[in-house]
XYZ file of C-alpha atoms in Angstrom:
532
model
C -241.086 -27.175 -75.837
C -239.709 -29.626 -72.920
C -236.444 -27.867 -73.131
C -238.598 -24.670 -72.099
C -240.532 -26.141 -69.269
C -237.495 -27.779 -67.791
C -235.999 -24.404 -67.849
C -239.489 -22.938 -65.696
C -239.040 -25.780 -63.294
C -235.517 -24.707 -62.372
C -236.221 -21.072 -62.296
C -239.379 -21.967 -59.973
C -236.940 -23.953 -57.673
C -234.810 -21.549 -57.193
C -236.991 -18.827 -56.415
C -238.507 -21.322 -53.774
C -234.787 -21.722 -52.625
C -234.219 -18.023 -51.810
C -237.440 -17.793 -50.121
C -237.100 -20.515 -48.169
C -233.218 -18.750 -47.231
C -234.841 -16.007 -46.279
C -237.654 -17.326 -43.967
C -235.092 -19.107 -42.263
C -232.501 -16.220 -41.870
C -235.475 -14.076 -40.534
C -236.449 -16.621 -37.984
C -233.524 -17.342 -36.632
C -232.685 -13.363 -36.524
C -236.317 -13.742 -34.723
C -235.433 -15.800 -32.020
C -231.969 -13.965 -30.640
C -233.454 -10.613 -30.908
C -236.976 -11.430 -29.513
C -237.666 -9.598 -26.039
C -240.269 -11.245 -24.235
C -243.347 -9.359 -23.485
C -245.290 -10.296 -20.788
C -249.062 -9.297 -18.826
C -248.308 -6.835 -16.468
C -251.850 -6.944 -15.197
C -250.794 -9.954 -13.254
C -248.510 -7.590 -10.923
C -249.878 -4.688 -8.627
C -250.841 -1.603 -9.765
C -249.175 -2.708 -13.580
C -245.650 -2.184 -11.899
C -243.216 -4.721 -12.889
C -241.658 -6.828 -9.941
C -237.925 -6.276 -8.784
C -235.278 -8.495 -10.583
C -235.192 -10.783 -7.397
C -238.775 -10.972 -7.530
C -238.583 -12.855 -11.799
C -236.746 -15.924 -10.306
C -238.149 -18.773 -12.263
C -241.672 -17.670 -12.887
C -243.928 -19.157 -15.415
C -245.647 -16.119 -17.456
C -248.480 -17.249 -20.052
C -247.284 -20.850 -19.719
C -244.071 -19.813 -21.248
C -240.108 -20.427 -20.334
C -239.188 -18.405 -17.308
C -238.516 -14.466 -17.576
C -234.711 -15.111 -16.956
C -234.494 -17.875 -19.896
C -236.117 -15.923 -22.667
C -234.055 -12.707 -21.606
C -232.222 -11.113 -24.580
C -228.561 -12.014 -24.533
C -226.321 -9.431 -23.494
C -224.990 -8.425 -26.693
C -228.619 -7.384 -27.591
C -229.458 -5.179 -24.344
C -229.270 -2.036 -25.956
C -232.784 -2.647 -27.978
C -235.116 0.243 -27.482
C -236.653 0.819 -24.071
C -240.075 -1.318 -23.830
C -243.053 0.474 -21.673
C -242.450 -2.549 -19.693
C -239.238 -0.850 -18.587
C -240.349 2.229 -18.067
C -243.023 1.138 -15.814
C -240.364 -0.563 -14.003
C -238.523 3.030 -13.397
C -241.682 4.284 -12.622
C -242.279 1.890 -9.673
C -238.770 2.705 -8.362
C -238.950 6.204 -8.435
C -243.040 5.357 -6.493
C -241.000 3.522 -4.201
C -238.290 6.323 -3.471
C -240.913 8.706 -3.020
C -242.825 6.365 -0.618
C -239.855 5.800 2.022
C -238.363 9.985 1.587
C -239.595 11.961 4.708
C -241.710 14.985 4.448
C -240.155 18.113 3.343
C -238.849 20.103 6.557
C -239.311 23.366 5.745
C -236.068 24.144 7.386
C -237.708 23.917 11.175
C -235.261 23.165 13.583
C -235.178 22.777 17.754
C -235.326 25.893 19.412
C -235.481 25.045 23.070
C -233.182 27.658 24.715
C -234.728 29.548 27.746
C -235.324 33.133 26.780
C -233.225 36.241 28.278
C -235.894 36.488 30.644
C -235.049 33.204 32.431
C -233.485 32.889 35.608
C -232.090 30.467 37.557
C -234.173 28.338 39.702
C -235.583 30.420 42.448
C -235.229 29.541 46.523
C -237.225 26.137 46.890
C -240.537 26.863 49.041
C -241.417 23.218 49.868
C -241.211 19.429 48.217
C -243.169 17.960 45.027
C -244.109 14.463 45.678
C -245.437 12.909 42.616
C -247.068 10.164 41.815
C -247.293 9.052 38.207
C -250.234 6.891 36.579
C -250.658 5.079 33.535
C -248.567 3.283 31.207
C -244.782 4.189 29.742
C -245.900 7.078 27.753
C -248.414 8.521 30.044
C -246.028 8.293 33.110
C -243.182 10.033 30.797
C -245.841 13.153 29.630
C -246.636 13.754 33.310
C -242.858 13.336 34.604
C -242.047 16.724 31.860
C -245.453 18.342 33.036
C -244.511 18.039 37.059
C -240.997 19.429 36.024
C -242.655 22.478 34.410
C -245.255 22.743 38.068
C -242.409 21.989 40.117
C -240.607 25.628 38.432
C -243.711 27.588 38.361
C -244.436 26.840 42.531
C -241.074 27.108 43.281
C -240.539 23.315 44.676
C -238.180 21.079 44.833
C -238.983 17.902 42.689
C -238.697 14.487 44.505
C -237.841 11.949 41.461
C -241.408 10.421 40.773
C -242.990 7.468 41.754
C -243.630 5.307 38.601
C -247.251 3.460 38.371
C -247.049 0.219 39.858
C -251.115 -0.371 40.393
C -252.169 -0.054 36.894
C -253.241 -3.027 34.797
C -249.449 -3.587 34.168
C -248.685 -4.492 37.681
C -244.959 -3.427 37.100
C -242.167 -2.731 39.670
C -240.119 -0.862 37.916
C -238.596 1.907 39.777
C -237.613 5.382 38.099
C -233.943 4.382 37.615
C -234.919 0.763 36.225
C -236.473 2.970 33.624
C -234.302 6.201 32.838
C -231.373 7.537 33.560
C -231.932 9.489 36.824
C -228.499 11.535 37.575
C -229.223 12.457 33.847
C -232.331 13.531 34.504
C -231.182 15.322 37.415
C -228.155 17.083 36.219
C -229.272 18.174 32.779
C -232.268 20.210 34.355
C -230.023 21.384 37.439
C -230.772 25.279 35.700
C -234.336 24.525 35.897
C -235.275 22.679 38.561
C -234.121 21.249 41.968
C -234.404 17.736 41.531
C -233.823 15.029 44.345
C -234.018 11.542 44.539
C -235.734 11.386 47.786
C -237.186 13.058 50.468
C -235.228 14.625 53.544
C -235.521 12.351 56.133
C -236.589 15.289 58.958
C -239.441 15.513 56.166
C -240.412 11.491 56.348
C -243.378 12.139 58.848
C -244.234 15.542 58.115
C -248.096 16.720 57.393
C -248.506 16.885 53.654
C -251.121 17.927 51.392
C -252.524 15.104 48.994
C -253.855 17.105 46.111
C -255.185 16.329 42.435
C -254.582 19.218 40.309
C -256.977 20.352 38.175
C -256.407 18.803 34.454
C -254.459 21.324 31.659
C -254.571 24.084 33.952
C -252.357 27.123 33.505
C -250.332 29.267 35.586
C -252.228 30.991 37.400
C -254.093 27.979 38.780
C -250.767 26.872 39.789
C -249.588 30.261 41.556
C -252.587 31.023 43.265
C -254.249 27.703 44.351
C -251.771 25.118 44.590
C -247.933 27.764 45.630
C -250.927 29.074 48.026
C -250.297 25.450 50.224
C -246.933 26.267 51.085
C -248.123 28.692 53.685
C -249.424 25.275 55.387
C -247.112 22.781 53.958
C -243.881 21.811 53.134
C -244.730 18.949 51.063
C -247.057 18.508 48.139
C -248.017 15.507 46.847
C -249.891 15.712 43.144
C -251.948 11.965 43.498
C -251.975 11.977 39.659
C -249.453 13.128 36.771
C -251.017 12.783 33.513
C -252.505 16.074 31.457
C -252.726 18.253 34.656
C -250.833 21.310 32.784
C -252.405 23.223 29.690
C -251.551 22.566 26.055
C -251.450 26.275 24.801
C -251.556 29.873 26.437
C -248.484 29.230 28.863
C -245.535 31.262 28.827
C -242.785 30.113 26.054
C -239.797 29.467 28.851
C -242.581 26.736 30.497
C -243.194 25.538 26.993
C -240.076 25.047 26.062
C -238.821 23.733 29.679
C -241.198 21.046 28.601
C -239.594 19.792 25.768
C -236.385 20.202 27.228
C -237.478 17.864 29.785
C -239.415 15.488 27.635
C -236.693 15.275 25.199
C -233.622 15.991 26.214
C -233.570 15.406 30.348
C -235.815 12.344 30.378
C -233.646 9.503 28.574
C -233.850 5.725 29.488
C -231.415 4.128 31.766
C -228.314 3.161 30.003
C -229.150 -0.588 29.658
C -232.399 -0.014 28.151
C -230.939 2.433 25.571
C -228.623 -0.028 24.537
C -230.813 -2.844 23.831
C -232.953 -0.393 22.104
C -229.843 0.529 19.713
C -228.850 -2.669 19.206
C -232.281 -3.617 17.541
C -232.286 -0.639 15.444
C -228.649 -1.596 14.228
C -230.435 -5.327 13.761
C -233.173 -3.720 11.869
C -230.866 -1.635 9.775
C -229.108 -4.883 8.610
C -232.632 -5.822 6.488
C -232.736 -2.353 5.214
C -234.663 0.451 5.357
C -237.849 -0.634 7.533
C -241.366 0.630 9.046
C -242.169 0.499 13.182
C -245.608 -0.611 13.388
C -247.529 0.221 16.681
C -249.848 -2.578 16.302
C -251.974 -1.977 18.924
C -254.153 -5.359 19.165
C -253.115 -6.076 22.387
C -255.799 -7.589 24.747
C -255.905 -5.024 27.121
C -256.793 -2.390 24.094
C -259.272 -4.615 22.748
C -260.950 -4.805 25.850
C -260.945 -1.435 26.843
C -262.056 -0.805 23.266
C -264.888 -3.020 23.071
C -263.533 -4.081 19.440
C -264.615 -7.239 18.616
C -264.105 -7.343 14.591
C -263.535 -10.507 13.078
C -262.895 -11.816 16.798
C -264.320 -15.488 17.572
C -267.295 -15.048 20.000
C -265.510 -16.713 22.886
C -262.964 -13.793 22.140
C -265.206 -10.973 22.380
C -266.894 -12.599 25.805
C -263.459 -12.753 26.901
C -262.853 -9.100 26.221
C -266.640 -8.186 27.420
C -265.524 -10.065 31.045
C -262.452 -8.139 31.053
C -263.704 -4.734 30.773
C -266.170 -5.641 33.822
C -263.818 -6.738 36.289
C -261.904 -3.188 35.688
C -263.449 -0.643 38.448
C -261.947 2.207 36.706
C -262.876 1.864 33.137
C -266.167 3.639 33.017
C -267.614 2.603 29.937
C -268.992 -1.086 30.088
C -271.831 -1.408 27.451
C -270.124 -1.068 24.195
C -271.410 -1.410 20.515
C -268.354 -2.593 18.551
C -269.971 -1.963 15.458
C -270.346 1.528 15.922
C -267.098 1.959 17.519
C -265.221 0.595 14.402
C -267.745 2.797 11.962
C -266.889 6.018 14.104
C -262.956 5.005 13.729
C -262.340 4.200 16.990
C -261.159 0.807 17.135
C -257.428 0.378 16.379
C -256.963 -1.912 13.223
C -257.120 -5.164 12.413
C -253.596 -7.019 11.360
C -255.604 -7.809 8.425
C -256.667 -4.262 8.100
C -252.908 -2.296 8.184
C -252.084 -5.577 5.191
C -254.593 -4.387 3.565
C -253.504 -0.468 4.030
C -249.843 -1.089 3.898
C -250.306 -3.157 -0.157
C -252.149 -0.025 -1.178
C -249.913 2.709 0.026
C -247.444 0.604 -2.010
C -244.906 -1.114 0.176
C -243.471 -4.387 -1.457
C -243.602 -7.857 0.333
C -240.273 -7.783 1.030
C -240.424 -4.562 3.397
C -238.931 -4.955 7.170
C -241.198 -4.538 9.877
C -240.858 -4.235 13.142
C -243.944 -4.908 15.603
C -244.013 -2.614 18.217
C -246.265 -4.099 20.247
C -246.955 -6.554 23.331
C -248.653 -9.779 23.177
C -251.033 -9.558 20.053
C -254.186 -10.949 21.252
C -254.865 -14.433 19.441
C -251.697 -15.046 17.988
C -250.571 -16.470 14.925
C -254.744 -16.857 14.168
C -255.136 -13.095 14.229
C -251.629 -12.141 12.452
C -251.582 -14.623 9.684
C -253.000 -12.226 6.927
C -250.308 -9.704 7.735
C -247.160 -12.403 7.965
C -248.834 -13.648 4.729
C -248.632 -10.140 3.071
C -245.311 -9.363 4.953
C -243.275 -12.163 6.056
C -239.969 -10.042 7.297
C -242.210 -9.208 10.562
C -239.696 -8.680 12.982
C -240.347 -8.007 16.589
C -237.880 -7.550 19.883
C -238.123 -11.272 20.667
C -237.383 -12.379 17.353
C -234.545 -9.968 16.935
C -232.573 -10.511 20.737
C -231.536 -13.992 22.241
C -233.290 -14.866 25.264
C -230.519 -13.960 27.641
C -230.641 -10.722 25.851
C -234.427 -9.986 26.670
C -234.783 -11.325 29.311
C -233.362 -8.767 32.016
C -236.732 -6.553 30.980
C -239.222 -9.545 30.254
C -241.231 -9.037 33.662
C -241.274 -5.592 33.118
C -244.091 -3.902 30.784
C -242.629 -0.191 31.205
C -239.118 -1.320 29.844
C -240.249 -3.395 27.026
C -242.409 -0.628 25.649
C -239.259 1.961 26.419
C -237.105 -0.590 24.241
C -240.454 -0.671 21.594
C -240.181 3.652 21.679
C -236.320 3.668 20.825
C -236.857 1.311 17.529
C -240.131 3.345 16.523
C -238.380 6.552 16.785
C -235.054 6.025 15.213
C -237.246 3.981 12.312
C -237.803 5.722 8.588
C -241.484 5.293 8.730
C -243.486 4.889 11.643
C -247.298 3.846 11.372
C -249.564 3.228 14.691
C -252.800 1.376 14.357
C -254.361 3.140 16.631
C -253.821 6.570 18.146
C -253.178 5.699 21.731
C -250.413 7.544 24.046
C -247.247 5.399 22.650
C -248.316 6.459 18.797
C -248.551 10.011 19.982
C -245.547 10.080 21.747
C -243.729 8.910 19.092
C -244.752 11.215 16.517
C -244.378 14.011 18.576
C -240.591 12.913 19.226
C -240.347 12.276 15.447
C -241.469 15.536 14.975
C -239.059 17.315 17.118
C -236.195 15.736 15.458
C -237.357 16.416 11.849
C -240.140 15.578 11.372
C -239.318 11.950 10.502
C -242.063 10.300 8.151
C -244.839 9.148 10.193
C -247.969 7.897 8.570
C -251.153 8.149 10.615
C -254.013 5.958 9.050
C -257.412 7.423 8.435
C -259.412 4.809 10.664
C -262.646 5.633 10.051
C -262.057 6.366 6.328
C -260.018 2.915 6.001
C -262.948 0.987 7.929
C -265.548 1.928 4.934
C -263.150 0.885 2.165
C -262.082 -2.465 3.983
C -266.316 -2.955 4.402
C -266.627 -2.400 0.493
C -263.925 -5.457 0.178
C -265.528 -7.231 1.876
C -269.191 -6.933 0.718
C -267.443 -7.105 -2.735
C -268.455 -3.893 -4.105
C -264.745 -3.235 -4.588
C -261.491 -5.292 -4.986
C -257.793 -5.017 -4.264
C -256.195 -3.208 -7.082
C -255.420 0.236 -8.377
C -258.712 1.730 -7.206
C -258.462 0.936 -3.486
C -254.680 2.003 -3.816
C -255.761 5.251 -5.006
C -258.491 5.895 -2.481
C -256.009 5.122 0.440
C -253.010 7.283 -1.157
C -254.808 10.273 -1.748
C -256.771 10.436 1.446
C -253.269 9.933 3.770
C -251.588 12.408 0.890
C -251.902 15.034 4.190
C -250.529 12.499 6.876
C -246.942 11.726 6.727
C -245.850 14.124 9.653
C -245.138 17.247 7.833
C -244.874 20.636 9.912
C -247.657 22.613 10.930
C -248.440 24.185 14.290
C -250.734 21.955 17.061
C -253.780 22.098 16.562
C -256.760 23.957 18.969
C -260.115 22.940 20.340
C -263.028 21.841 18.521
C -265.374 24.492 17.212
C -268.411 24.631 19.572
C -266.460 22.554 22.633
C -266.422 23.884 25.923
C -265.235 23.683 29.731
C -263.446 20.347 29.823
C -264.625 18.851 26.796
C -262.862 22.251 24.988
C -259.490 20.852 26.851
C -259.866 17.417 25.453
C -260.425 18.512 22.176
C -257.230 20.142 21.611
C -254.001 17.917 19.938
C -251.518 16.971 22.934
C -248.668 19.494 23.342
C -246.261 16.243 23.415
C -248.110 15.402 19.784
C -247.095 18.258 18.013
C -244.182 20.493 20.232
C -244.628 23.437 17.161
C -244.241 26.632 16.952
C -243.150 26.640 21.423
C -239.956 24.369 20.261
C -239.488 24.302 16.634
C -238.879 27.477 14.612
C -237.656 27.831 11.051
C -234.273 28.837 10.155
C -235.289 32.886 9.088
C -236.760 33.141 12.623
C -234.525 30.887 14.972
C -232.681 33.695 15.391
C -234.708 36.640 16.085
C -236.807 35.240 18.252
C -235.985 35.662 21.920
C -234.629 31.738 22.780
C -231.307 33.666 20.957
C -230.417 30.103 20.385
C -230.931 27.053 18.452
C -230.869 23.424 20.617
């Protein structure tokens, strides 16, 4: 009987032996084999961050992601949905830096077999530009295209120097004149200044009537040479039609605007040599972040502004003779869309559209009114904010520092030759831009939905809705339609008339399609016989 009991206990033992093998054996297989699965709900939009981005995290309280990694002889276990979310986000990310699809338009700017040289000058164009940079540079390519249809002789214009700017700049600080002058010299006869035996002669002062066509400018205004020999036009900006002028005009604009009119050799290289600084971080966005004070004030945007700032802004807009508008309800404005955004606002807009922390930026923009106090969301979201003074040494800069019109030239080079450019506000800079972008390829250009972006932002805020994957949806599908792709410019408001019908109507340096951009199929019927 004890004999058979003894003989239990050892049969017991060693069944507990192998068990006890094989719990061991299993748990160390367990721990070289085990891949670590962690909450993806604490990344954006469940996407899993880059491999520079794991570093030495703590996830759940756990060793770091790189510690519990698998060991390499091990990484060719079965793809986890962890992974695949990971080439998910990558391909999302691909997708959100590729430009728009072309649709094979390309610059058609040739003058059609019905173009002639210039004709026998009948008098001088004195011209006198207003506004800033972008303004002055729309009105030079419009008096080029007046200057042809009244047979004149173009005196190189007068640049702005009584605007709010107070800049000094002459035309050849800011482009390249004998360019200008030679590369139309089958258009126009250009000079840089006026006959002396002219100096005292009468002249008529004239303001031509805004985006008028060419009859206006045959009848009225070629009329004056009977009595003159000079012209002067007392104003540059939007006094030639968008639409219904004849295509060699058209496209003698954009030949002009884009081709003729190029900045003076030292700005383009400063320009180029912040792109090529730029480059050097990657990929990277140009950011018209128009929160300047001069904007603000003009404006009358006052959101999440201090109330000595808005008093400040309120005093501003006073003292200015010329701005009509004084009484102001910022509320409404930034309801209606009006106001550019906030530097908290394009954070907000830029994290939902999907662009990672690490994403260059350059600011094109002056002095961004309040500082660090106003910009900290955004450098919080973003810290590789990059601007012209952070990128260039002093000694660099400082040749155009005291000079508004060639900063914002050196600005327009980086946001043109950048892959995605985004304005906070549509002022004449962001529409410049795009409509350069445009003729060169339609490079990606995303134009933010203000007034749509101002009621999701208010929903944040009054925390009805948070920052996640519903906001990010909301903002991508609404701006699905607003990357830059081609269409043709669009016409007047519905119901608009007289001036208000003018206004109304997209800029023809916004959107230079179909008068210089034709696709491939058609380039070469049409009657430019040539592709530029």
């Amino acid at each position: 009987m004890q004999q058979k009991k003894k003989r239990w206990r050892n049969s017991v033992r060693k069944v507990l032996s192998c068990a006890i093998a094989v719990i061991t054996f299993v748990a160390l297989l367990s721990v070289h084999v085990h891949v670590p699965s962690f909450d993806v709900t604490r990344f954006p939009h469940n996407k899993l961050p880059m491999q520079h981005e794991f570093s030495y995290q703590r996830l759940s309280g756990e060793r770091s992601w790189i510690q519990e990694f698998a060991p390499p002889h091990f990484s060719k276990a079965p793809v986890t949905a962890s992974k695949l979310d990971g080439a998910n986000w990558n391909w999302t990310l691909d997708k959100l830096w590729r430009p728009p699809p072309n649709r094979d338009y390309v610059r058609c700017v040739a003058p059609t077999s019905l173009y002639t040289s210039p004709p026998e000058s009948r008098g001088y164009l004195l011209v006198h530009t207003n506004g800033g940079l972008n303004q002055m540079r729309a009105g030079i390519c419009d008096m080029v295209a007046v200057a042809r249809i009244i047979n004149a002789t173009l005196v190189i214009p007068e640049l702005d120097k009584r605007s709010l700017w107070k800049d000094s700049s002459k035309f050849s600080d800011v482009f390249d004149e004998d360019h200008f002058i030679n590369s139309l010299a089958n258009d126009v006869r250009i000079v840089k200044k006026l006959p002396k035996e002219l100096a005292s002669a009468a002249r008529a002062v004239k303001h031509f009537r805004s985006w008028s066509g060419v009859d206006y400018y045959e009848k009225e205004i070629a009329s004056m040479w009977d009595e003159y020999q000079v012209i002067r036009a007392a104003k540059s900006d939007s006094r030639l039609a968008n639409n219904n002028l004849p295509p060699d005009i058209q496209k003698l604009r954009c030949r002009a605007c884009y081709q003729a009119l190029q900045f003076s050799p030292q700005i383009e290289a400063m320009g180029k040599l912040l792109v090529d600084r730029m480059r050097t971080y990657g990929p990277y966005i140009a950011l018209h972040l128009r929160y300047e004070k001069d904007m603000l004030a003009f404006s009358g945007c006052t959101h999440d502004l201090s109330p000595e700032e808005a008093e400040e802004l309120r005093a501003i807009r006073e003292s200015i003779p010329w701005w009509k508008v004084k009484d102001i309800n910022p509320v409404e404005q930034r309801g209606k869309g009006y106001c550019p955004l906030t530097p908290r606002e394009v954070g907000m807009f830029l994290s939902a559209l999907g662009f990672t922390s690490n994403t260059p930026i350059y600011i094109a923009a002056g002095e961004i009114y309040g500082g660090d106090s106003h910009m900290s969301d955004l450098q919080s979201r973003y810290p590789l904010l990059m601007n012209k003074e952070k990128l260039s040494s002093y000694e660099e800069l400082e040749p155009f520092s005291k000079h508004a019109s060639q900063l914002a030239a050196i600005d327009y080079i980086v946001s043109v030759e950048s892959d995605i450019f985004i304005p906070s506000y549509s002022g004449n800079m962001a529409r410049a831009v795009e409509g350069h972008r445009r003729f060169l390829g339609h490079r990606k250009t995303i134009s933010p939905d203000r007034k749509a972006l101002v009621r999701l932002v208010n929903k944040v805020d009054q925390g009805t809705m948070i920052e996640g994957k519903k906001l990010s949806d909301r903002i991508i599908e609404v701006h699905r339609t607003r990357q830059g792709s081609p269409r043709k410019r669009k016409g007047p408001i519905s119901g608009t008339k007289g001036m208000d019908r003018f206004r109304s109507e997209e800029a023809f340096y916004v959107n230079p399609l179909p008068d210089c951009l034709c696709q491939k199929e058609s380039a070469y019927t049409n009657n430019s016989n040539a592709i530029v």
